[in-house]
């Protein structure tokens, strides 16, 4: 049956609107025609899918750092530093503090991402070279949930100091896991530096001391 051009166009427009309105529900191919009145097309608004952000490391409570003396470190050498850091934080935060950082351990670099007061958004980041970490341990009498590492900090005048950093984990198992992750990062970093010729196979490097083996109890 013949229809006037105006009626055919209106019929076609109605069909096309229907197709466009259900595109979010049916995966049908778009019509292979050109529509010259885009202002008449009604598209259904959609909300983009937002994935929950997952932090790539372990959520911890950063207790702080304290400068210590010595260059050779044995089991128990971080005990007094951890006690002081925990007591100092307890005086500032009488209640149980929420996790305020994310610790990520990878070959060559350790990342400590500081979070806001809600423990969600990142507000800063500290990085530590694995080759300058002299010692780490998750074996503390003060708290088995604490993981600590001793880092050689280079000052502006090229002198250095040894700083003990400590974080409190949700459990003893998490602290142990961080210690083992650090041991694996040490191993991969050492192997890479040796294969690149930055350290000799027959001797230890000044940038990678032999006493850097983690002590995880």
mmCIF file with all atom_site columns, C-alpha atoms in Angstrom:
data_model
loop_
_atom_site.group_PDB
_atom_site.id
_atom_site.type_symbol
_atom_site.label_atom_id
_atom_site.label_alt_id
_atom_site.label_comp_id
_atom_site.label_asym_id
_atom_site.label_entity_id
_atom_site.label_seq_id
_atom_site.pdbx_PDB_ins_code
_atom_site.Cartn_x
_atom_site.Cartn_y
_atom_site.Cartn_z
_atom_site.occupancy
_atom_site.B_iso_or_equiv
_atom_site.pdbx_formal_charge
_atom_site.auth_seq_id
_atom_site.auth_comp_id
_atom_site.auth_asym_id
_atom_site.auth_atom_id
_atom_site.pdbx_PDB_model_num
ATOM 1   C CA . UNK A 1 1   ? 0.000  0.000   0.000  1.00 0.00 ? 1   UNK A CA 1
ATOM 2   C CA . UNK A 1 2   ? 1.378  3.332   -1.042 1.00 0.00 ? 2   UNK A CA 1
ATOM 3   C CA . UNK A 1 3   ? 1.989  5.950   1.694  1.00 0.00 ? 3   UNK A CA 1
ATOM 4   C CA . UNK A 1 4   ? 2.882  9.617   1.333  1.00 0.00 ? 4   UNK A CA 1
ATOM 5   C CA . UNK A 1 5   ? 6.557  10.415  1.874  1.00 0.00 ? 5   UNK A CA 1
ATOM 6   C CA . UNK A 1 6   ? 5.781  12.327  5.083  1.00 0.00 ? 6   UNK A CA 1
ATOM 7   C CA . UNK A 1 7   ? 3.970  9.347   6.634  1.00 0.00 ? 7   UNK A CA 1
ATOM 8   C CA . UNK A 1 8   ? 6.732  6.946   5.611  1.00 0.00 ? 8   UNK A CA 1
ATOM 9   C CA . UNK A 1 9   ? 9.341  9.235   7.171  1.00 0.00 ? 9   UNK A CA 1
ATOM 10  C CA . UNK A 1 10  ? 7.377  9.494   10.439 1.00 0.00 ? 10  UNK A CA 1
ATOM 11  C CA . UNK A 1 11  ? 6.938  5.728   10.534 1.00 0.00 ? 11  UNK A CA 1
ATOM 12  C CA . UNK A 1 12  ? 10.650 5.228   9.954  1.00 0.00 ? 12  UNK A CA 1
ATOM 13  C CA . UNK A 1 13  ? 11.563 7.750   12.648 1.00 0.00 ? 13  UNK A CA 1
ATOM 14  C CA . UNK A 1 14  ? 9.347  5.960   15.159 1.00 0.00 ? 14  UNK A CA 1
ATOM 15  C CA . UNK A 1 15  ? 10.985 2.616   14.397 1.00 0.00 ? 15  UNK A CA 1
ATOM 16  C CA . UNK A 1 16  ? 14.472 4.101   14.672 1.00 0.00 ? 16  UNK A CA 1
ATOM 17  C CA . UNK A 1 17  ? 13.708 5.724   18.041 1.00 0.00 ? 17  UNK A CA 1
ATOM 18  C CA . UNK A 1 18  ? 12.491 2.383   19.342 1.00 0.00 ? 18  UNK A CA 1
ATOM 19  C CA . UNK A 1 19  ? 15.701 0.692   18.216 1.00 0.00 ? 19  UNK A CA 1
ATOM 20  C CA . UNK A 1 20  ? 17.892 3.332   19.845 1.00 0.00 ? 20  UNK A CA 1
ATOM 21  C CA . UNK A 1 21  ? 15.988 3.182   23.117 1.00 0.00 ? 21  UNK A CA 1
ATOM 22  C CA . UNK A 1 22  ? 16.628 -0.539  23.567 1.00 0.00 ? 22  UNK A CA 1
ATOM 23  C CA . UNK A 1 23  ? 20.276 -0.589  22.494 1.00 0.00 ? 23  UNK A CA 1
ATOM 24  C CA . UNK A 1 24  ? 21.298 -0.996  26.138 1.00 0.00 ? 24  UNK A CA 1
ATOM 25  C CA . UNK A 1 25  ? 19.196 -4.168  26.381 1.00 0.00 ? 25  UNK A CA 1
ATOM 26  C CA . UNK A 1 26  ? 19.569 -5.828  22.965 1.00 0.00 ? 26  UNK A CA 1
ATOM 27  C CA . UNK A 1 27  ? 22.750 -6.202  20.965 1.00 0.00 ? 27  UNK A CA 1
ATOM 28  C CA . UNK A 1 28  ? 21.248 -5.494  17.539 1.00 0.00 ? 28  UNK A CA 1
ATOM 29  C CA . UNK A 1 29  ? 23.175 -3.914  14.665 1.00 0.00 ? 29  UNK A CA 1
ATOM 30  C CA . UNK A 1 30  ? 22.588 -0.260  14.045 1.00 0.00 ? 30  UNK A CA 1
ATOM 31  C CA . UNK A 1 31  ? 20.362 0.504   11.047 1.00 0.00 ? 31  UNK A CA 1
ATOM 32  C CA . UNK A 1 32  ? 22.422 1.251   7.955  1.00 0.00 ? 32  UNK A CA 1
ATOM 33  C CA . UNK A 1 33  ? 20.673 4.540   7.235  1.00 0.00 ? 33  UNK A CA 1
ATOM 34  C CA . UNK A 1 34  ? 21.444 8.174   7.792  1.00 0.00 ? 34  UNK A CA 1
ATOM 35  C CA . UNK A 1 35  ? 19.079 10.084  10.057 1.00 0.00 ? 35  UNK A CA 1
ATOM 36  C CA . UNK A 1 36  ? 19.114 13.839  9.523  1.00 0.00 ? 36  UNK A CA 1
ATOM 37  C CA . UNK A 1 37  ? 17.281 14.956  12.670 1.00 0.00 ? 37  UNK A CA 1
ATOM 38  C CA . UNK A 1 38  ? 19.557 14.091  15.643 1.00 0.00 ? 38  UNK A CA 1
ATOM 39  C CA . UNK A 1 39  ? 17.657 16.450  17.896 1.00 0.00 ? 39  UNK A CA 1
ATOM 40  C CA . UNK A 1 40  ? 14.686 14.052  17.735 1.00 0.00 ? 40  UNK A CA 1
ATOM 41  C CA . UNK A 1 41  ? 16.656 11.002  18.923 1.00 0.00 ? 41  UNK A CA 1
ATOM 42  C CA . UNK A 1 42  ? 15.998 10.077  22.564 1.00 0.00 ? 42  UNK A CA 1
ATOM 43  C CA . UNK A 1 43  ? 18.827 8.016   24.030 1.00 0.00 ? 43  UNK A CA 1
ATOM 44  C CA . UNK A 1 44  ? 18.482 6.272   27.364 1.00 0.00 ? 44  UNK A CA 1
ATOM 45  C CA . UNK A 1 45  ? 20.991 7.676   29.870 1.00 0.00 ? 45  UNK A CA 1
ATOM 46  C CA . UNK A 1 46  ? 23.347 5.081   31.320 1.00 0.00 ? 46  UNK A CA 1
ATOM 47  C CA . UNK A 1 47  ? 25.539 5.132   34.415 1.00 0.00 ? 47  UNK A CA 1
ATOM 48  C CA . UNK A 1 48  ? 29.141 3.989   33.769 1.00 0.00 ? 48  UNK A CA 1
ATOM 49  C CA . UNK A 1 49  ? 30.279 1.004   35.752 1.00 0.00 ? 49  UNK A CA 1
ATOM 50  C CA . UNK A 1 50  ? 32.784 2.010   38.436 1.00 0.00 ? 50  UNK A CA 1
ATOM 51  C CA . UNK A 1 51  ? 34.919 -0.760  39.840 1.00 0.00 ? 51  UNK A CA 1
ATOM 52  C CA . UNK A 1 52  ? 35.855 -0.652  43.486 1.00 0.00 ? 52  UNK A CA 1
ATOM 53  C CA . UNK A 1 53  ? 39.467 0.375   43.782 1.00 0.00 ? 53  UNK A CA 1
ATOM 54  C CA . UNK A 1 54  ? 41.647 -2.305  45.268 1.00 0.00 ? 54  UNK A CA 1
ATOM 55  C CA . UNK A 1 55  ? 44.931 -1.237  46.793 1.00 0.00 ? 55  UNK A CA 1
ATOM 56  C CA . UNK A 1 56  ? 47.855 -3.222  45.335 1.00 0.00 ? 56  UNK A CA 1
ATOM 57  C CA . UNK A 1 57  ? 49.611 -3.645  48.704 1.00 0.00 ? 57  UNK A CA 1
ATOM 58  C CA . UNK A 1 58  ? 48.880 -4.431  52.327 1.00 0.00 ? 58  UNK A CA 1
ATOM 59  C CA . UNK A 1 59  ? 46.926 -1.979  54.474 1.00 0.00 ? 59  UNK A CA 1
ATOM 60  C CA . UNK A 1 60  ? 48.919 -1.103  57.586 1.00 0.00 ? 60  UNK A CA 1
ATOM 61  C CA . UNK A 1 61  ? 49.232 1.520   60.306 1.00 0.00 ? 61  UNK A CA 1
ATOM 62  C CA . UNK A 1 62  ? 52.479 3.417   59.875 1.00 0.00 ? 62  UNK A CA 1
ATOM 63  C CA . UNK A 1 63  ? 54.013 3.936   63.316 1.00 0.00 ? 63  UNK A CA 1
ATOM 64  C CA . UNK A 1 64  ? 56.793 6.247   62.144 1.00 0.00 ? 64  UNK A CA 1
ATOM 65  C CA . UNK A 1 65  ? 60.573 6.113   62.083 1.00 0.00 ? 65  UNK A CA 1
ATOM 66  C CA . UNK A 1 66  ? 63.461 6.638   64.483 1.00 0.00 ? 66  UNK A CA 1
ATOM 67  C CA . UNK A 1 67  ? 67.187 6.979   63.834 1.00 0.00 ? 67  UNK A CA 1
ATOM 68  C CA . UNK A 1 68  ? 69.304 4.199   65.334 1.00 0.00 ? 68  UNK A CA 1
ATOM 69  C CA . UNK A 1 69  ? 73.038 3.641   65.668 1.00 0.00 ? 69  UNK A CA 1
ATOM 70  C CA . UNK A 1 70  ? 75.237 0.924   64.274 1.00 0.00 ? 70  UNK A CA 1
ATOM 71  C CA . UNK A 1 71  ? 75.792 -0.705  60.912 1.00 0.00 ? 71  UNK A CA 1
ATOM 72  C CA . UNK A 1 72  ? 75.627 -4.394  61.848 1.00 0.00 ? 72  UNK A CA 1
ATOM 73  C CA . UNK A 1 73  ? 72.170 -5.574  62.828 1.00 0.00 ? 73  UNK A CA 1
ATOM 74  C CA . UNK A 1 74  ? 71.232 -8.796  64.600 1.00 0.00 ? 74  UNK A CA 1
ATOM 75  C CA . UNK A 1 75  ? 68.004 -10.328 65.850 1.00 0.00 ? 75  UNK A CA 1
ATOM 76  C CA . UNK A 1 76  ? 66.250 -8.010  68.308 1.00 0.00 ? 76  UNK A CA 1
ATOM 77  C CA . UNK A 1 77  ? 67.989 -4.852  67.103 1.00 0.00 ? 77  UNK A CA 1
ATOM 78  C CA . UNK A 1 78  ? 64.660 -3.178  66.228 1.00 0.00 ? 78  UNK A CA 1
ATOM 79  C CA . UNK A 1 79  ? 62.888 -4.106  69.468 1.00 0.00 ? 79  UNK A CA 1
ATOM 80  C CA . UNK A 1 80  ? 63.555 -0.885  71.399 1.00 0.00 ? 80  UNK A CA 1
ATOM 81  C CA . UNK A 1 81  ? 62.766 1.255   68.353 1.00 0.00 ? 81  UNK A CA 1
ATOM 82  C CA . UNK A 1 82  ? 59.419 -0.497  67.865 1.00 0.00 ? 82  UNK A CA 1
ATOM 83  C CA . UNK A 1 83  ? 58.520 -0.108  71.549 1.00 0.00 ? 83  UNK A CA 1
ATOM 84  C CA . UNK A 1 84  ? 59.234 3.620   71.400 1.00 0.00 ? 84  UNK A CA 1
ATOM 85  C CA . UNK A 1 85  ? 57.290 4.109   68.163 1.00 0.00 ? 85  UNK A CA 1
ATOM 86  C CA . UNK A 1 86  ? 54.248 2.210   69.455 1.00 0.00 ? 86  UNK A CA 1
ATOM 87  C CA . UNK A 1 87  ? 54.226 4.124   72.742 1.00 0.00 ? 87  UNK A CA 1
ATOM 88  C CA . UNK A 1 88  ? 54.594 7.443   70.955 1.00 0.00 ? 88  UNK A CA 1
ATOM 89  C CA . UNK A 1 89  ? 51.679 6.712   68.638 1.00 0.00 ? 89  UNK A CA 1
ATOM 90  C CA . UNK A 1 90  ? 49.527 5.474   71.529 1.00 0.00 ? 90  UNK A CA 1
ATOM 91  C CA . UNK A 1 91  ? 49.985 8.831   73.272 1.00 0.00 ? 91  UNK A CA 1
ATOM 92  C CA . UNK A 1 92  ? 48.725 10.646  70.190 1.00 0.00 ? 92  UNK A CA 1
ATOM 93  C CA . UNK A 1 93  ? 45.972 8.163   69.335 1.00 0.00 ? 93  UNK A CA 1
ATOM 94  C CA . UNK A 1 94  ? 44.456 6.783   72.511 1.00 0.00 ? 94  UNK A CA 1
ATOM 95  C CA . UNK A 1 95  ? 41.898 4.721   70.614 1.00 0.00 ? 95  UNK A CA 1
ATOM 96  C CA . UNK A 1 96  ? 42.808 2.007   68.123 1.00 0.00 ? 96  UNK A CA 1
ATOM 97  C CA . UNK A 1 97  ? 44.003 3.856   65.012 1.00 0.00 ? 97  UNK A CA 1
ATOM 98  C CA . UNK A 1 98  ? 42.680 2.780   61.597 1.00 0.00 ? 98  UNK A CA 1
ATOM 99  C CA . UNK A 1 99  ? 45.003 1.637   58.840 1.00 0.00 ? 99  UNK A CA 1
ATOM 100 C CA . UNK A 1 100 ? 46.551 4.817   57.486 1.00 0.00 ? 100 UNK A CA 1
ATOM 101 C CA . UNK A 1 101 ? 48.869 3.494   54.765 1.00 0.00 ? 101 UNK A CA 1
ATOM 102 C CA . UNK A 1 102 ? 49.379 0.837   52.126 1.00 0.00 ? 102 UNK A CA 1
ATOM 103 C CA . UNK A 1 103 ? 52.728 -0.947  52.019 1.00 0.00 ? 103 UNK A CA 1
ATOM 104 C CA . UNK A 1 104 ? 53.731 -2.463  48.701 1.00 0.00 ? 104 UNK A CA 1
ATOM 105 C CA . UNK A 1 105 ? 56.958 -4.466  48.400 1.00 0.00 ? 105 UNK A CA 1
ATOM 106 C CA . UNK A 1 106 ? 58.388 -5.107  44.958 1.00 0.00 ? 106 UNK A CA 1
ATOM 107 C CA . UNK A 1 107 ? 61.866 -5.755  43.513 1.00 0.00 ? 107 UNK A CA 1
ATOM 108 C CA . UNK A 1 108 ? 64.074 -2.639  43.699 1.00 0.00 ? 108 UNK A CA 1
ATOM 109 C CA . UNK A 1 109 ? 61.495 -0.508  45.491 1.00 0.00 ? 109 UNK A CA 1
ATOM 110 C CA . UNK A 1 110 ? 59.215 -0.459  48.528 1.00 0.00 ? 110 UNK A CA 1
ATOM 111 C CA . UNK A 1 111 ? 56.271 1.934   48.405 1.00 0.00 ? 111 UNK A CA 1
ATOM 112 C CA . UNK A 1 112 ? 54.484 3.335   51.436 1.00 0.00 ? 112 UNK A CA 1
ATOM 113 C CA . UNK A 1 113 ? 51.324 5.110   50.317 1.00 0.00 ? 113 UNK A CA 1
ATOM 114 C CA . UNK A 1 114 ? 49.833 7.327   53.010 1.00 0.00 ? 114 UNK A CA 1
ATOM 115 C CA . UNK A 1 115 ? 46.034 7.517   53.198 1.00 0.00 ? 115 UNK A CA 1
ATOM 116 C CA . UNK A 1 116 ? 43.624 10.156  54.445 1.00 0.00 ? 116 UNK A CA 1
ATOM 117 C CA . UNK A 1 117 ? 41.836 10.103  57.794 1.00 0.00 ? 117 UNK A CA 1
ATOM 118 C CA . UNK A 1 118 ? 39.243 7.694   56.443 1.00 0.00 ? 118 UNK A CA 1
ATOM 119 C CA . UNK A 1 119 ? 41.894 5.252   55.259 1.00 0.00 ? 119 UNK A CA 1
ATOM 120 C CA . UNK A 1 120 ? 40.817 5.481   51.627 1.00 0.00 ? 120 UNK A CA 1
ATOM 121 C CA . UNK A 1 121 ? 42.242 8.234   49.400 1.00 0.00 ? 121 UNK A CA 1
ATOM 122 C CA . UNK A 1 122 ? 45.987 8.559   48.911 1.00 0.00 ? 122 UNK A CA 1
ATOM 123 C CA . UNK A 1 123 ? 47.566 11.759  50.216 1.00 0.00 ? 123 UNK A CA 1
ATOM 124 C CA . UNK A 1 124 ? 51.264 11.028  49.693 1.00 0.00 ? 124 UNK A CA 1
ATOM 125 C CA . UNK A 1 125 ? 53.848 8.359   49.072 1.00 0.00 ? 125 UNK A CA 1
ATOM 126 C CA . UNK A 1 126 ? 57.321 7.470   50.369 1.00 0.00 ? 126 UNK A CA 1
ATOM 127 C CA . UNK A 1 127 ? 59.605 5.157   48.410 1.00 0.00 ? 127 UNK A CA 1
ATOM 128 C CA . UNK A 1 128 ? 62.552 3.096   49.630 1.00 0.00 ? 128 UNK A CA 1
ATOM 129 C CA . UNK A 1 129 ? 65.236 1.438   47.535 1.00 0.00 ? 129 UNK A CA 1
ATOM 130 C CA . UNK A 1 130 ? 65.470 -2.247  48.365 1.00 0.00 ? 130 UNK A CA 1
ATOM 131 C CA . UNK A 1 131 ? 69.267 -2.155  48.011 1.00 0.00 ? 131 UNK A CA 1
ATOM 132 C CA . UNK A 1 132 ? 69.476 0.381   50.873 1.00 0.00 ? 132 UNK A CA 1
ATOM 133 C CA . UNK A 1 133 ? 67.398 -1.667  53.328 1.00 0.00 ? 133 UNK A CA 1
ATOM 134 C CA . UNK A 1 134 ? 69.890 -3.195  55.744 1.00 0.00 ? 134 UNK A CA 1
ATOM 135 C CA . UNK A 1 135 ? 67.551 -5.322  57.852 1.00 0.00 ? 135 UNK A CA 1
ATOM 136 C CA . UNK A 1 136 ? 63.896 -6.214  58.357 1.00 0.00 ? 136 UNK A CA 1
ATOM 137 C CA . UNK A 1 137 ? 61.949 -8.353  60.775 1.00 0.00 ? 137 UNK A CA 1
ATOM 138 C CA . UNK A 1 138 ? 58.452 -9.368  61.837 1.00 0.00 ? 138 UNK A CA 1
ATOM 139 C CA . UNK A 1 139 ? 59.614 -10.939 65.107 1.00 0.00 ? 139 UNK A CA 1
ATOM 140 C CA . UNK A 1 140 ? 58.926 -8.478  67.916 1.00 0.00 ? 140 UNK A CA 1
ATOM 141 C CA . UNK A 1 141 ? 58.145 -9.272  71.530 1.00 0.00 ? 141 UNK A CA 1
ATOM 142 C CA . UNK A 1 142 ? 56.368 -5.921  71.864 1.00 0.00 ? 142 UNK A CA 1
ATOM 143 C CA . UNK A 1 143 ? 53.857 -6.936  69.174 1.00 0.00 ? 143 UNK A CA 1
ATOM 144 C CA . UNK A 1 144 ? 53.981 -9.809  66.684 1.00 0.00 ? 144 UNK A CA 1
ATOM 145 C CA . UNK A 1 145 ? 51.839 -7.715  64.336 1.00 0.00 ? 145 UNK A CA 1
ATOM 146 C CA . UNK A 1 146 ? 54.652 -5.208  63.725 1.00 0.00 ? 146 UNK A CA 1
ATOM 147 C CA . UNK A 1 147 ? 56.884 -5.333  60.668 1.00 0.00 ? 147 UNK A CA 1
ATOM 148 C CA . UNK A 1 148 ? 59.999 -3.129  60.747 1.00 0.00 ? 148 UNK A CA 1
ATOM 149 C CA . UNK A 1 149 ? 62.888 -2.363  58.433 1.00 0.00 ? 149 UNK A CA 1
ATOM 150 C CA . UNK A 1 150 ? 66.144 -0.429  58.802 1.00 0.00 ? 150 UNK A CA 1
ATOM 151 C CA . UNK A 1 151 ? 66.843 1.929   55.921 1.00 0.00 ? 151 UNK A CA 1
ATOM 152 C CA . UNK A 1 152 ? 70.020 3.800   55.049 1.00 0.00 ? 152 UNK A CA 1
ATOM 153 C CA . UNK A 1 153 ? 68.916 7.368   54.417 1.00 0.00 ? 153 UNK A CA 1
ATOM 154 C CA . UNK A 1 154 ? 71.281 9.548   52.370 1.00 0.00 ? 154 UNK A CA 1
ATOM 155 C CA . UNK A 1 155 ? 71.371 13.170  53.550 1.00 0.00 ? 155 UNK A CA 1
ATOM 156 C CA . UNK A 1 156 ? 71.883 16.249  51.398 1.00 0.00 ? 156 UNK A CA 1
ATOM 157 C CA . UNK A 1 157 ? 75.535 16.501  52.487 1.00 0.00 ? 157 UNK A CA 1
ATOM 158 C CA . UNK A 1 158 ? 76.080 12.866  51.325 1.00 0.00 ? 158 UNK A CA 1
ATOM 159 C CA . UNK A 1 159 ? 76.289 11.546  54.886 1.00 0.00 ? 159 UNK A CA 1
ATOM 160 C CA . UNK A 1 160 ? 73.910 8.773   55.823 1.00 0.00 ? 160 UNK A CA 1
ATOM 161 C CA . UNK A 1 161 ? 71.897 7.656   58.802 1.00 0.00 ? 161 UNK A CA 1
ATOM 162 C CA . UNK A 1 162 ? 70.109 4.432   59.683 1.00 0.00 ? 162 UNK A CA 1
ATOM 163 C CA . UNK A 1 163 ? 66.371 4.865   60.232 1.00 0.00 ? 163 UNK A CA 1
ATOM 164 C CA . UNK A 1 164 ? 64.102 2.182   61.640 1.00 0.00 ? 164 UNK A CA 1
ATOM 165 C CA . UNK A 1 165 ? 60.607 2.294   60.093 1.00 0.00 ? 165 UNK A CA 1
ATOM 166 C CA . UNK A 1 166 ? 57.730 0.288   61.553 1.00 0.00 ? 166 UNK A CA 1
ATOM 167 C CA . UNK A 1 167 ? 54.190 -0.577  60.503 1.00 0.00 ? 167 UNK A CA 1
ATOM 168 C CA . UNK A 1 168 ? 51.504 -2.432  62.419 1.00 0.00 ? 168 UNK A CA 1
ATOM 169 C CA . UNK A 1 169 ? 49.567 -5.052  60.453 1.00 0.00 ? 169 UNK A CA 1
ATOM 170 C CA . UNK A 1 170 ? 46.139 -6.516  61.076 1.00 0.00 ? 170 UNK A CA 1
ATOM 171 C CA . UNK A 1 171 ? 47.647 -9.825  62.170 1.00 0.00 ? 171 UNK A CA 1
ATOM 172 C CA . UNK A 1 172 ? 50.864 -11.666 62.886 1.00 0.00 ? 172 UNK A CA 1
ATOM 173 C CA . UNK A 1 173 ? 50.397 -13.562 59.625 1.00 0.00 ? 173 UNK A CA 1
ATOM 174 C CA . UNK A 1 174 ? 50.335 -10.321 57.629 1.00 0.00 ? 174 UNK A CA 1
ATOM 175 C CA . UNK A 1 175 ? 53.559 -9.157  59.280 1.00 0.00 ? 175 UNK A CA 1
ATOM 176 C CA . UNK A 1 176 ? 55.212 -12.488 58.445 1.00 0.00 ? 176 UNK A CA 1
ATOM 177 C CA . UNK A 1 177 ? 53.973 -12.240 54.881 1.00 0.00 ? 177 UNK A CA 1
ATOM 178 C CA . UNK A 1 178 ? 55.562 -8.804  54.502 1.00 0.00 ? 178 UNK A CA 1
ATOM 179 C CA . UNK A 1 179 ? 58.871 -10.162 55.805 1.00 0.00 ? 179 UNK A CA 1
ATOM 180 C CA . UNK A 1 180 ? 58.812 -12.972 53.255 1.00 0.00 ? 180 UNK A CA 1
ATOM 181 C CA . UNK A 1 181 ? 57.854 -10.522 50.493 1.00 0.00 ? 181 UNK A CA 1
ATOM 182 C CA . UNK A 1 182 ? 60.853 -8.404  51.450 1.00 0.00 ? 182 UNK A CA 1
ATOM 183 C CA . UNK A 1 183 ? 63.096 -11.473 51.341 1.00 0.00 ? 183 UNK A CA 1
ATOM 184 C CA . UNK A 1 184 ? 61.869 -12.238 47.821 1.00 0.00 ? 184 UNK A CA 1
ATOM 185 C CA . UNK A 1 185 ? 62.430 -8.606  46.789 1.00 0.00 ? 185 UNK A CA 1
ATOM 186 C CA . UNK A 1 186 ? 65.987 -8.818  48.172 1.00 0.00 ? 186 UNK A CA 1
ATOM 187 C CA . UNK A 1 187 ? 66.648 -11.978 46.189 1.00 0.00 ? 187 UNK A CA 1
ATOM 188 C CA . UNK A 1 188 ? 65.343 -10.616 42.877 1.00 0.00 ? 188 UNK A CA 1
ATOM 189 C CA . UNK A 1 189 ? 67.085 -7.267  43.336 1.00 0.00 ? 189 UNK A CA 1
ATOM 190 C CA . UNK A 1 190 ? 70.410 -8.920  44.192 1.00 0.00 ? 190 UNK A CA 1
ATOM 191 C CA . UNK A 1 191 ? 70.200 -11.288 41.214 1.00 0.00 ? 191 UNK A CA 1
ATOM 192 C CA . UNK A 1 192 ? 69.391 -8.448  38.835 1.00 0.00 ? 192 UNK A CA 1
ATOM 193 C CA . UNK A 1 193 ? 72.180 -6.217  40.145 1.00 0.00 ? 193 UNK A CA 1
ATOM 194 C CA . UNK A 1 194 ? 74.656 -9.074  39.868 1.00 0.00 ? 194 UNK A CA 1
ATOM 195 C CA . UNK A 1 195 ? 73.610 -9.939  36.310 1.00 0.00 ? 195 UNK A CA 1
ATOM 196 C CA . UNK A 1 196 ? 73.914 -6.249  35.344 1.00 0.00 ? 196 UNK A CA 1
ATOM 197 C CA . UNK A 1 197 ? 77.460 -6.152  36.731 1.00 0.00 ? 197 UNK A CA 1
ATOM 198 C CA . UNK A 1 198 ? 76.645 -3.593  39.431 1.00 0.00 ? 198 UNK A CA 1
ATOM 199 C CA . UNK A 1 199 ? 77.922 -6.015  42.080 1.00 0.00 ? 199 UNK A CA 1
ATOM 200 C CA . UNK A 1 200 ? 80.514 -8.764  41.795 1.00 0.00 ? 200 UNK A CA 1
ATOM 201 C CA . UNK A 1 201 ? 79.680 -12.379 42.397 1.00 0.00 ? 201 UNK A CA 1
ATOM 202 C CA . UNK A 1 202 ? 82.661 -12.842 44.723 1.00 0.00 ? 202 UNK A CA 1
ATOM 203 C CA . UNK A 1 203 ? 81.898 -9.954  47.096 1.00 0.00 ? 203 UNK A CA 1
ATOM 204 C CA . UNK A 1 204 ? 79.042 -7.985  48.547 1.00 0.00 ? 204 UNK A CA 1
ATOM 205 C CA . UNK A 1 205 ? 78.173 -4.546  47.300 1.00 0.00 ? 205 UNK A CA 1
ATOM 206 C CA . UNK A 1 206 ? 78.150 -1.410  49.407 1.00 0.00 ? 206 UNK A CA 1
ATOM 207 C CA . UNK A 1 207 ? 74.678 -0.784  48.030 1.00 0.00 ? 207 UNK A CA 1
ATOM 208 C CA . UNK A 1 208 ? 73.512 -4.274  48.949 1.00 0.00 ? 208 UNK A CA 1
ATOM 209 C CA . UNK A 1 209 ? 75.005 -5.327  52.296 1.00 0.00 ? 209 UNK A CA 1
ATOM 210 C CA . UNK A 1 210 ? 75.156 -8.979  53.273 1.00 0.00 ? 210 UNK A CA 1
ATOM 211 C CA . UNK A 1 211 ? 73.355 -8.309  56.545 1.00 0.00 ? 211 UNK A CA 1
ATOM 212 C CA . UNK A 1 212 ? 70.174 -7.325  54.726 1.00 0.00 ? 212 UNK A CA 1
ATOM 213 C CA . UNK A 1 213 ? 68.627 -10.763 55.053 1.00 0.00 ? 213 UNK A CA 1
ATOM 214 C CA . UNK A 1 214 ? 65.188 -10.423 56.669 1.00 0.00 ? 214 UNK A CA 1
ATOM 215 C CA . UNK A 1 215 ? 64.610 -11.883 60.088 1.00 0.00 ? 215 UNK A CA 1
ATOM 216 C CA . UNK A 1 216 ? 61.035 -13.149 60.219 1.00 0.00 ? 216 UNK A CA 1
ATOM 217 C CA . UNK A 1 217 ? 61.401 -15.344 63.228 1.00 0.00 ? 217 UNK A CA 1
#
